[in-house]
XYZ file of C-alpha atoms in Angstrom:
738
model
C -9.905 15.126 21.053
C -11.831 15.521 17.789
C -8.876 14.070 15.885
C -8.767 10.995 18.140
C -12.499 10.467 17.745
C -12.165 10.811 13.960
C -9.342 8.258 13.918
C -11.420 5.897 16.067
C -14.387 6.125 13.682
C -12.011 5.686 10.766
C -10.699 2.473 12.325
C -14.091 1.058 13.333
C -15.506 1.473 9.828
C -12.298 0.310 8.120
C -11.731 -3.017 6.405
C -8.970 -3.666 8.949
C -11.472 -3.888 11.810
C -14.031 -5.638 9.603
C -11.408 -8.199 8.616
C -10.331 -8.567 12.244
C -13.910 -9.394 13.262
C -14.128 -11.967 10.458
C -10.799 -13.530 11.431
C -11.457 -13.474 15.182
C -14.878 -15.130 14.969
C -13.700 -17.647 12.374
C -10.700 -18.620 14.526
C -12.619 -19.024 17.795
C -15.668 -20.896 16.521
C -13.863 -24.275 16.153
C -12.620 -24.338 19.761
C -16.030 -23.187 20.989
C -17.867 -25.878 19.032
C -15.516 -28.751 19.898
C -14.864 -27.571 23.449
C -18.273 -26.393 24.664
C -20.436 -28.931 22.812
C -18.179 -32.004 22.930
C -15.697 -31.223 25.691
C -12.715 -31.662 23.338
C -10.852 -28.471 24.187
C -7.469 -29.846 23.084
C -8.740 -30.850 19.650
C -10.645 -27.580 19.483
C -7.384 -25.726 20.034
C -5.746 -27.743 17.234
C -8.643 -26.848 14.913
C -8.237 -23.209 15.923
C -4.565 -23.378 14.942
C -5.665 -24.600 11.503
C -8.186 -21.768 11.291
C -5.524 -19.276 12.368
C -3.237 -20.470 9.585
C -5.857 -19.672 6.948
C -6.923 -16.466 8.724
C -3.385 -15.122 8.307
C -3.758 -15.467 4.543
C -7.243 -13.915 4.612
C -5.993 -10.327 4.739
C -8.135 -7.343 3.657
C -7.754 -6.187 0.075
C -7.791 -7.996 -3.224
C -10.551 -9.953 -4.950
C -12.328 -12.742 -3.101
C -11.527 -15.342 -5.779
C -7.787 -14.877 -5.313
C -8.113 -14.982 -1.534
C -10.125 -18.195 -1.768
C -7.485 -19.913 -3.893
C -4.731 -18.752 -1.548
C -6.655 -19.925 1.529
C -7.255 -23.319 -0.102
C -3.521 -23.606 -0.629
C -3.053 -22.671 3.039
C -5.396 -25.532 4.077
C -3.280 -28.074 2.193
C -0.012 -26.571 3.435
C -1.150 -26.590 7.082
C -2.196 -30.252 6.869
C 1.089 -31.333 5.259
C 3.050 -29.326 7.823
C 1.278 -31.011 10.743
C 1.942 -34.440 9.233
C 5.632 -33.828 8.533
C 6.400 -32.001 11.791
C 4.272 -34.358 13.888
C 5.930 -37.556 12.625
C 9.370 -35.980 13.166
C 8.545 -34.729 16.685
C 9.452 -38.086 18.314
C 13.053 -38.016 17.091
C 15.291 -35.067 17.958
C 17.539 -35.354 14.911
C 14.583 -35.741 12.563
C 12.873 -32.741 14.185
C 16.033 -30.663 13.732
C 16.230 -31.530 10.038
C 12.511 -31.051 9.395
C 12.205 -27.718 11.231
C 15.259 -26.197 9.557
C 14.144 -27.463 6.136
C 10.608 -26.113 6.604
C 11.943 -22.745 7.729
C 14.113 -22.553 4.608
C 11.425 -23.687 2.146
C 8.551 -21.652 3.574
C 10.714 -18.532 3.776
C 11.426 -18.920 0.057
C 7.710 -18.319 -0.570
C 8.555 -14.606 -0.472
C 9.540 -14.975 -4.150
C 5.784 -14.983 -4.842
C 5.377 -11.516 -3.373
C 3.388 -10.336 -0.385
C 0.637 -12.927 -0.698
C 3.154 -15.736 -1.094
C 4.976 -14.494 1.992
C 1.722 -14.748 3.974
C 1.225 -18.362 2.864
C 4.798 -19.211 3.863
C 4.363 -17.488 7.222
C 1.178 -19.487 7.848
C 3.138 -22.700 7.259
C 5.864 -21.550 9.668
C 3.271 -20.738 12.307
C 1.665 -24.195 12.118
C 5.128 -25.770 12.279
C 6.001 -23.826 15.435
C 2.702 -24.750 17.091
C 3.031 -28.449 16.175
C 6.610 -28.987 17.367
C 5.919 -28.037 21.006
C 5.547 -31.654 22.194
C 6.084 -35.159 20.741
C 3.030 -36.716 19.104
C 2.365 -40.484 18.847
C 1.876 -41.727 15.287
C -1.889 -42.216 15.711
C -2.229 -38.722 17.167
C -0.391 -37.165 14.232
C -3.045 -38.227 11.734
C -5.789 -37.109 14.118
C -4.144 -33.705 14.523
C -3.714 -33.420 10.757
C -7.387 -34.209 10.137
C -8.529 -31.753 12.827
C -6.154 -29.073 11.510
C -7.503 -29.550 7.989
C -11.057 -29.440 9.351
C -10.381 -26.182 11.193
C -8.683 -24.656 8.161
C -11.492 -25.755 5.842
C -14.077 -24.471 8.311
C -12.459 -21.030 8.287
C -12.279 -21.061 4.488
C -16.008 -21.786 4.199
C -16.795 -19.279 6.948
C -14.749 -16.531 5.257
C -16.275 -17.169 1.829
C -19.787 -17.167 3.298
C -19.033 -14.040 5.312
C -17.744 -12.252 2.214
C -20.708 -13.377 0.105
C -23.031 -11.958 2.742
C -21.127 -8.669 3.085
C -19.685 -8.385 -0.446
C -20.959 -4.862 -0.953
C -19.496 -3.688 2.335
C -16.086 -5.119 1.443
C -16.108 -3.289 -1.903
C -17.119 -0.045 -0.197
C -14.390 -0.456 2.404
C -11.699 -1.003 -0.236
C -12.815 2.249 -1.856
C -12.948 3.970 1.528
C -9.347 3.010 2.365
C -8.190 4.385 -1.005
C -10.022 7.656 -0.333
C -8.494 7.972 3.139
C -5.029 7.470 1.614
C -5.872 10.130 -0.982
C -6.921 12.512 1.791
C -3.577 11.975 3.546
C -1.776 12.646 0.251
C -3.696 15.891 -0.296
C -2.900 17.022 3.263
C 0.801 16.343 2.689
C 0.750 18.577 -0.399
C -0.551 21.442 1.750
C 2.722 21.587 3.700
C 4.562 22.827 0.582
C 2.631 26.099 0.834
C 3.424 26.499 4.545
C 6.576 28.597 4.934
C 7.087 27.191 8.411
C 7.546 23.659 7.046
C 10.926 22.385 5.857
C 10.812 21.481 2.167
C 12.955 18.351 2.604
C 10.601 17.050 5.296
C 7.622 17.903 3.091
C 9.096 15.996 0.146
C 9.826 12.997 2.355
C 6.293 12.938 3.771
C 4.744 13.445 0.320
C 6.690 10.597 -1.292
C 5.927 8.193 1.550
C 2.224 9.025 1.504
C 2.169 8.768 -2.266
C 3.627 5.258 -1.988
C 0.922 4.251 0.480
C -1.747 5.849 -1.708
C -0.511 3.970 -4.791
C -0.766 0.663 -2.931
C -4.299 1.405 -1.687
C -5.394 2.602 -5.134
C -4.175 -0.648 -6.689
C -6.048 -2.680 -4.058
C -9.210 -0.678 -4.802
C -8.596 -1.063 -8.545
C -8.428 -4.853 -8.190
C -11.748 -4.886 -6.334
C -13.584 -2.312 -8.467
C -12.550 -3.742 -11.835
C -13.554 -7.270 -10.810
C -16.948 -6.048 -9.619
C -18.009 -3.804 -12.499
C -21.639 -2.647 -12.779
C -23.714 -5.226 -14.619
C -26.561 -2.882 -15.503
C -29.084 -4.710 -13.357
C -29.487 -6.592 -10.110
C -29.459 -5.771 -6.421
C -26.615 -3.538 -5.372
C -25.755 -2.496 -8.926
C -26.410 1.170 -8.171
C -23.837 0.906 -5.370
C -21.315 -0.539 -7.805
C -21.997 2.327 -10.199
C -21.350 4.725 -7.320
C -18.061 2.992 -6.414
C -16.950 2.948 -10.059
C -17.699 6.645 -10.533
C -15.922 7.508 -7.301
C -12.874 5.515 -8.359
C -12.671 7.345 -11.699
C -13.054 10.758 -10.042
C -10.532 9.872 -7.343
C -7.904 9.167 -10.010
C -8.874 12.408 -11.760
C -8.354 14.323 -8.524
C -4.898 12.795 -8.002
C -3.951 13.627 -11.601
C -5.048 17.230 -11.136
C -3.003 17.702 -7.968
C -0.069 15.639 -9.213
C 0.258 17.939 -12.228
C 0.356 20.985 -9.905
C 3.813 20.022 -8.620
C 6.207 22.918 -9.077
C 9.404 24.559 -7.815
C 8.179 25.335 -4.312
C 11.500 26.838 -3.219
C 11.248 29.480 -5.975
C 7.586 30.016 -5.132
C 8.404 30.658 -1.464
C 11.279 32.991 -2.298
C 9.151 35.135 -4.607
C 6.116 35.218 -2.285
C 7.649 35.392 1.188
C 5.060 36.647 3.666
C 2.273 36.777 1.068
C -1.116 35.407 2.106
C -1.666 33.666 -1.233
C 0.400 30.703 0.014
C -1.700 30.523 3.186
C -4.922 30.393 1.159
C -3.526 27.621 -1.067
C -2.517 25.623 1.999
C -5.938 26.070 3.616
C -7.711 25.073 0.405
C -5.817 21.777 0.280
C -6.408 21.098 3.975
C -10.147 21.685 3.527
C -10.250 19.326 0.546
C -8.400 16.722 2.595
C -10.987 17.054 5.365
C -13.813 16.670 2.854
C -12.180 13.559 1.405
C -11.993 12.018 4.880
C -15.703 12.669 5.386
C -16.477 11.145 1.982
C -14.336 8.099 2.784
C -16.101 7.657 6.114
C -19.534 7.936 4.480
C -18.554 5.344 1.848
C -17.378 2.906 4.533
C -20.710 2.939 6.383
C -22.850 3.313 3.259
C -24.476 6.709 3.859
C -24.328 10.135 2.248
C -21.952 12.868 3.342
C -23.735 14.879 6.027
C -21.347 17.796 6.230
C -19.214 19.483 3.592
C -16.750 22.320 3.463
C -16.167 24.700 0.579
C -13.000 26.382 -0.673
C -14.858 29.114 -2.550
C -13.629 31.713 -0.055
C -10.026 30.552 -0.493
C -10.328 30.600 -4.291
C -11.700 34.155 -4.235
C -8.956 35.207 -1.838
C -6.316 33.655 -4.116
C -7.805 35.475 -7.095
C -7.734 38.760 -5.173
C -4.109 38.254 -4.117
C -3.090 37.446 -7.694
C -4.716 40.698 -8.880
C -2.831 42.583 -6.179
C 0.451 40.991 -7.229
C -0.224 41.951 -10.853
C -0.792 45.551 -9.841
C 2.512 45.534 -7.951
C 4.408 44.427 -11.045
C 4.908 40.706 -10.416
C 4.175 39.986 -14.089
C 7.146 42.118 -15.143
C 9.520 40.950 -12.391
C 8.581 37.241 -12.181
C 6.370 36.254 -15.160
C 6.900 32.531 -14.458
C 5.762 32.869 -10.842
C 2.625 34.722 -11.910
C 1.849 32.039 -14.497
C 2.383 29.403 -11.804
C -0.057 31.087 -9.441
C -2.722 31.216 -12.130
C -2.126 27.561 -12.945
C -2.325 26.503 -9.288
C -5.538 28.485 -8.821
C -7.056 26.819 -11.878
C -6.082 23.348 -10.726
C -7.357 23.954 -7.202
C -10.694 24.987 -8.687
C -10.796 21.832 -10.827
C -9.829 19.703 -7.839
C -12.592 21.301 -5.769
C -15.159 20.418 -8.419
C -13.942 16.821 -8.426
C -14.272 16.626 -4.635
C -17.818 17.971 -4.934
C -18.619 15.246 -7.479
C -17.203 12.634 -5.109
C -19.495 13.925 -2.362
C -22.470 13.882 -4.745
C -21.779 10.237 -5.602
C -22.424 9.251 -1.974
C -26.091 10.224 -2.479
C -26.350 7.015 -4.552
C -28.973 8.294 -6.959
C -30.917 5.401 -8.555
C -30.492 6.732 -12.097
C -26.731 7.236 -11.903
C -24.748 6.001 -14.899
C -21.082 4.979 -15.105
C -19.009 8.009 -16.093
C -15.621 7.339 -17.609
C -13.641 8.006 -20.741
C -12.894 4.288 -20.834
C -15.281 1.586 -21.889
C -16.252 -0.796 -19.110
C -15.121 -3.995 -20.792
C -12.561 -6.782 -20.543
C -9.703 -4.525 -21.642
C -9.692 -3.104 -18.109
C -8.215 -6.378 -16.827
C -4.829 -5.019 -17.957
C -4.967 -2.651 -14.983
C -5.360 -5.415 -12.399
C -2.633 -7.060 -10.333
C -1.306 -10.332 -11.665
C 0.066 -12.888 -9.225
C 1.951 -15.943 -10.469
C 2.690 -19.091 -8.473
C 5.214 -21.194 -10.411
C 7.764 -23.687 -9.116
C 10.342 -22.146 -11.437
C 10.182 -18.919 -9.438
C 11.640 -20.805 -6.454
C 14.264 -22.826 -8.329
C 15.492 -19.736 -10.174
C 16.119 -18.032 -6.815
C 18.371 -20.765 -5.410
C 21.490 -18.649 -5.725
C 23.482 -16.390 -3.436
C 22.691 -13.219 -5.379
C 18.974 -13.663 -4.640
C 17.653 -11.635 -1.670
C 14.913 -14.240 -1.107
C 17.487 -17.049 -0.917
C 19.577 -15.114 1.585
C 16.481 -14.417 3.681
C 15.637 -18.135 3.722
C 19.194 -18.903 4.867
C 18.875 -16.366 7.691
C 15.616 -17.881 8.934
C 17.064 -21.396 8.731
C 20.124 -20.289 10.721
C 17.935 -18.634 13.366
C 15.849 -21.827 13.573
C 18.994 -23.914 14.098
C 20.146 -21.596 16.892
C 16.676 -21.686 18.484
C 16.743 -25.504 18.434
C 20.184 -25.413 20.047
C 19.016 -23.076 22.805
C 15.959 -25.273 23.420
C 18.174 -28.369 23.570
C 20.226 -26.962 26.439
C 17.260 -25.406 28.229
C 17.208 -27.685 31.262
C 14.716 -25.930 33.528
C 11.609 -28.091 33.789
C 9.518 -25.044 34.593
C 10.220 -23.444 31.264
C 10.731 -26.445 28.979
C 7.047 -27.026 28.240
C 6.604 -23.954 26.079
C 10.059 -23.116 24.727
C 8.668 -23.414 21.176
C 7.681 -19.779 21.724
C 11.299 -18.920 20.865
C 10.738 -20.395 17.416
C 7.359 -18.682 17.205
C 8.958 -15.308 17.950
C 11.613 -15.867 15.277
C 9.178 -16.730 12.476
C 6.994 -13.750 13.394
C 9.780 -11.183 13.616
C 12.227 -12.101 10.858
C 11.481 -10.317 7.584
C 13.451 -10.061 4.320
C 14.533 -6.474 5.068
C 16.977 -5.652 7.875
C 15.187 -2.431 8.811
C 11.785 -4.128 9.110
C 13.243 -6.976 11.205
C 14.914 -4.518 13.588
C 11.755 -2.416 13.795
C 9.512 -5.403 14.463
C 12.011 -6.658 17.024
C 11.466 -3.643 19.234
C 7.719 -3.572 18.670
C 7.321 -7.287 19.374
C 9.388 -7.227 22.551
C 7.699 -4.120 23.921
C 4.236 -5.369 22.975
C 4.826 -8.778 24.574
C 6.052 -7.296 27.852
C 3.084 -4.922 28.038
C 0.696 -7.731 27.097
C 2.107 -10.002 29.823
C 1.626 -7.305 32.457
C -1.923 -6.566 31.277
C -2.830 -10.275 31.235
C -1.468 -10.705 34.760
C -3.473 -7.714 36.010
C -6.627 -9.019 34.314
C -6.283 -12.497 35.814
C -5.762 -11.028 39.276
C -8.735 -8.677 38.969
C -11.346 -11.271 38.021
C -11.892 -15.001 37.748
C -15.240 -14.682 35.948
C -15.201 -16.934 32.840
C -17.662 -14.637 31.077
C -15.520 -11.532 31.526
C -12.319 -13.377 30.585
C -13.931 -14.841 27.465
C -15.100 -11.400 26.355
C -11.541 -10.160 26.925
C -10.209 -13.095 24.890
C -12.599 -12.320 22.016
C -11.705 -8.620 22.061
C -7.982 -9.427 22.160
C -8.314 -11.825 19.222
C -10.228 -9.316 17.071
C -7.957 -6.379 17.923
C -4.799 -8.418 17.440
C -5.862 -9.315 13.903
C -7.230 -5.848 13.127
C -4.104 -3.928 14.125
C -1.439 -6.159 12.598
C -1.111 -3.905 9.518
C -1.750 -0.614 11.319
C 0.133 -0.808 14.617
C 2.302 -3.876 15.098
C 3.166 -3.149 18.743
C -0.517 -2.816 19.692
C -1.204 -6.030 17.766
C 1.542 -7.790 19.767
C -0.036 -6.577 23.029
C -3.460 -8.019 22.166
C -2.006 -11.244 20.742
C -0.070 -11.824 23.977
C -3.213 -11.328 26.047
C -5.076 -13.692 23.704
C -2.470 -16.475 24.040
C -2.294 -16.223 27.841
C -6.098 -16.343 28.115
C -6.266 -19.337 25.749
C -3.935 -21.280 28.043
C -6.005 -20.164 31.026
C -9.160 -21.687 29.497
C -7.449 -24.846 28.192
C -5.621 -25.533 31.480
C -7.446 -23.653 34.264
C -5.236 -22.786 37.195
C -1.953 -23.373 35.345
C -1.508 -19.830 34.111
C 0.678 -18.114 36.648
C 3.692 -15.883 36.894
C 5.762 -18.780 35.543
C 3.794 -19.068 32.302
C 3.651 -15.311 31.807
C 7.329 -14.985 32.662
C 8.105 -17.758 30.168
C 6.230 -15.893 27.474
C 8.291 -12.750 28.127
C 11.629 -14.565 28.435
C 11.127 -16.688 25.313
C 10.198 -13.571 23.384
C 13.366 -11.855 24.592
C 15.505 -14.808 23.470
C 13.717 -14.998 20.115
C 14.194 -11.270 19.554
C 17.909 -11.533 20.357
C 18.382 -14.449 17.932
C 16.395 -12.662 15.207
C 18.453 -9.498 15.534
C 21.743 -11.401 15.568
C 20.829 -13.492 12.520
C 19.640 -10.446 10.557
C 23.364 -9.656 10.072
C 24.003 -13.087 8.524
C 23.896 -13.410 4.725
C 22.770 -9.776 4.538
C 21.097 -8.268 1.529
C 21.235 -4.539 2.000
C 18.739 -2.371 0.156
C 21.566 -0.475 -1.587
C 22.226 -3.554 -3.730
C 18.637 -3.640 -4.956
C 18.100 0.082 -5.444
C 19.877 0.654 -8.807
C 17.534 -1.758 -10.661
C 14.521 -0.097 -9.020
C 15.847 3.328 -10.023
C 16.282 2.152 -13.619
C 12.759 0.693 -13.557
C 11.370 4.062 -12.400
C 13.246 5.891 -15.180
C 12.011 3.374 -17.765
C 8.415 3.754 -16.527
C 8.745 7.538 -16.871
C 10.097 7.108 -20.401
C 7.168 4.848 -21.347
C 4.745 7.257 -19.670
C 6.041 10.174 -21.735
C 5.996 8.176 -24.973
C 2.455 6.943 -24.315
C 1.400 10.520 -23.507
C 2.868 11.889 -26.744
C 1.146 9.162 -28.762
C -2.137 9.848 -26.969
C -1.893 13.615 -27.550
C -1.174 13.008 -31.249
C -4.261 10.818 -31.645
C -6.398 13.381 -29.816
C -5.086 16.211 -32.041
C -6.082 14.209 -35.107
C -9.557 13.873 -33.610
C -9.704 17.651 -33.033
C -8.571 18.265 -36.615
C -11.298 16.013 -38.017
C -13.952 17.828 -36.016
C -12.675 21.212 -37.239
C -12.479 20.229 -40.940
C -14.344 22.595 -43.382
C -16.863 19.991 -44.513
C -18.004 19.605 -40.891
C -17.908 23.288 -39.995
C -21.589 24.003 -40.711
C -23.959 23.586 -37.784
C -23.322 21.795 -34.482
C -20.846 18.959 -34.756
C -21.948 15.819 -32.926
C -19.381 13.946 -30.873
C -18.073 11.196 -33.177
C -17.758 7.673 -31.778
C -14.294 6.849 -30.511
C -12.124 4.965 -32.962
C -10.141 1.911 -31.921
C -6.919 3.927 -32.185
C -8.312 6.520 -29.752
C -9.465 3.839 -27.312
C -6.095 2.079 -27.429
C -4.151 5.324 -27.012
C -6.284 6.355 -24.044
C -5.965 2.906 -22.487
C -2.189 2.813 -22.939
C -1.809 6.332 -21.509
C -3.765 5.423 -18.381
C -1.940 2.108 -18.032
C 1.422 3.878 -18.300
C 0.265 6.342 -15.640
C -0.537 3.474 -13.286
C 2.812 1.812 -13.999
C 4.817 4.979 -13.380
C 3.167 5.440 -9.974
C 3.869 1.820 -9.005
C 7.492 1.917 -10.194
C 8.078 5.195 -8.357
C 6.512 3.824 -5.170
C 8.682 0.694 -5.272
C 11.769 2.882 -5.705
C 10.761 5.271 -2.907
C 9.901 2.524 -0.418
C 13.232 0.768 -1.002
C 15.128 4.059 -0.671
C 13.566 4.888 2.700
C 14.133 1.316 3.875
C 17.812 1.796 3.052
C 17.844 5.019 5.065
C 16.664 2.981 8.087
C 19.640 0.618 7.779
C 23.079 1.182 9.386
C 24.765 4.224 7.894
C 27.731 2.144 6.768
C 25.367 0.209 4.486
C 23.844 3.263 2.824
C 25.264 3.869 -0.650
C 24.660 6.361 -3.474
C 22.424 8.419 -1.181
C 22.770 11.804 -3.009
C 22.377 10.222 -6.454
C 19.381 8.098 -5.479
C 17.695 10.928 -3.591
C 18.077 13.224 -6.592
C 16.804 10.503 -8.932
C 13.806 10.051 -6.673
C 12.941 13.748 -6.730
C 13.567 14.220 -10.462
C 11.475 11.186 -11.392
C 8.649 12.672 -9.356
C 9.070 16.063 -11.057
C 9.172 14.542 -14.543
C 6.059 12.422 -14.014
C 4.212 15.434 -12.567
C 5.060 17.691 -15.502
C 4.231 14.971 -18.029
C 0.816 14.738 -16.404
C 0.495 18.527 -16.767
C 1.768 18.809 -20.360
C 0.046 15.925 -22.162
C -3.580 17.109 -21.616
C -2.618 20.538 -22.996
C -0.992 18.976 -26.059
C -4.013 16.739 -26.637
C -6.462 19.664 -26.826
C -4.632 21.386 -29.689
C -6.211 21.415 -33.128
C -2.820 21.603 -34.859
C 0.698 20.276 -34.498
C 2.819 21.985 -31.819
C 5.712 24.133 -33.091
C 9.060 22.434 -33.858
C 10.663 23.847 -30.693
C 8.121 21.999 -28.525
C 8.344 18.768 -30.527
C 12.148 18.801 -30.514
C 12.233 19.453 -26.780
C 9.895 16.552 -25.987
C 11.815 14.245 -28.297
C 15.078 15.255 -26.612
C 13.639 14.443 -23.171
C 12.658 10.941 -24.339
C 16.218 10.455 -25.624
C 17.642 11.564 -22.252
C 15.612 8.873 -20.494
C 16.803 6.090 -22.834
C 20.203 4.808 -21.668
C 20.713 3.033 -25.000
C 20.712 6.369 -26.854
C 23.704 8.733 -26.885
C 23.293 11.874 -24.758
C 21.837 14.944 -26.437
C 23.542 18.353 -26.394
C 22.436 20.720 -23.607
C 19.039 22.248 -24.328
C 17.802 25.707 -23.379
C 15.525 25.388 -20.369
C 13.449 28.394 -21.393
C 11.306 27.825 -24.494
C 9.748 30.876 -26.100
C 6.121 29.936 -26.785
C 3.001 32.079 -26.667
C -0.757 31.916 -27.106
C -2.571 28.714 -26.213
C 0.775 26.974 -25.647
C 2.025 29.507 -23.080
C 0.996 27.197 -20.246
C 3.492 24.631 -21.556
C 6.537 26.845 -21.011
C 7.042 26.006 -17.336
C 6.302 22.231 -17.548
C 8.715 21.893 -20.485
C 11.387 23.789 -18.570
C 11.093 21.420 -15.611
C 10.962 18.372 -17.891
C 14.217 19.376 -19.591
C 15.916 20.007 -16.265
C 14.619 16.741 -14.783
C 15.618 14.759 -17.890
C 19.161 16.138 -17.815
C 19.589 15.415 -14.105
C 18.122 11.902 -14.438
C 20.577 11.154 -17.244
C 23.452 12.570 -15.204
C 22.619 10.678 -11.992
C 21.848 7.439 -13.860
C 25.242 7.592 -15.568
C 26.974 8.172 -12.222
C 25.024 5.315 -10.637
C 25.885 2.880 -13.432
C 29.516 3.927 -13.252
């Protein structure tokens, strides 16, 4: 029960619900204004369709300026679509040509990425809503003007809404990133639970890491475009969000570098309570992060905290007991690992405490970061290009976007054929719902189309039943309008979280809209039509998903190579950064500066650039790995006959994760040295970089165990795993290319 309540609060304070409220109100205001004040319910519905087109593009996440430009493009696209589809609606052949062409062109917008796909989908939606009945020429222009007015109204409403609640939107972007981080931390706890299967733990960790990377990038785009200005209302809140963002990344780095050989750890410590204490420590930190995220979303301080001091003391006690029982002599690596994990858990706990302290929003708080807050940070932000050449260059059969556009066009042609031979007068008035179902369900990936197919069909059937029950329970306009408003808000809020629930609320919303527009006409026939058209649309979508297929296996090798290249660049940037930092340490320790306290020298440009490049490479390696992992698990959802190179790709996925983790662990240690590392360490690191470069010849086998002592002893295990990961990545990459 407590978990359900926590999830409910998490949803209510999330930017999903906040965005759903913004979209729902912005969509319904045009029909309320035109219908209630002027009695023009039909035109009000047309204006609402224009608003809905822009509301689809107005998804949570990302900077407001980009969303505004994209919504403005949606306004123009919706108006052009109404004009083209409306003029063609009086001629069957012209309508066939126009609808199929629009489906093909708008589906090609996926070449512009996720945001481009939303713009294309908005155009498809307006097309499907415009083609439902023939429009006289004079009515076409009127509908186009009203559609543009509704779309422009929503644009102005959304911009004004965001200007009024700008601080809340920034806090919510940070809150979502923190919730994703909490889920990631909880998934790491399962590795220390002997009752959990390691393969399942790896799968859950990689999937949650992919989600976390996406949410961190969305937060990064918002935070870096809203940097503290040093003055003005709300600036202290921006300082708080900036500091939390920096510490959140520090926390992820700390835990990411803790990754180790959990199978060996479990074998050596079977039945020992030290693993239980490590698991509980991570679960407690995850719970604290959820509380922090919730407090950030509603703008208040954390009211309740947990501490892992007891777990840390228990871990320390267990380590002492293991030492006394000779673990250091039997398994020196395992003992060193335990000490390292304990140290990193302590550091992670301190970071979580700082995150909780930031929610107090102290007036005198200053930005804390190793990076300067300047224009160089724009290199970390997402870049989105919209060029015509991106479409023309994809007009070829080896383009997955082109094949997807062909599939949608084929499904549209089949839907038009079915509608042509649909002779029942009862159902002919709204058979455009078949087309609507197709454009909603069909996605570039086979697995996502099949998944949405089931969700959409189930959600529509449930929504039809619920709408029928509601209409039979009450005829009160007030109650039905409240239900319509709730359905509209929830349908928009849940579209990214739970697609089936979103389909349920959207079905209720559509049925209630027709009830208000044409009172007394909504009956079992209309509801049955909605269900039957959805069933036909789902069947056509599923059948056409096998046409011109682009299976994920064809796209995975380039993504695997991109992940390996990102790891190579990450390691090179880390070695350069550690070298620059060692030079800084050497300057501070020089004899002429040895007398008295040595002040911290100002950072040189070389140090700033090295630090910036290291952090940028870290971001890129997480993104490349997430793209690889998401595509791999999409492939695993496809038919088994279409899954290729599964062992090689799975091993590449794991070894890339291991290598990035150990690079994150090794580079900070190398950067704190006051002297050059011994030749054995330098040669090993150089050999790993060569292994990751396919243009270089393979290196001879290296010894996994490197004999190093003193302050470099903590590098022994990371270097061992880096060598092993580098060799396996080279081996699997060669097999994949072959």
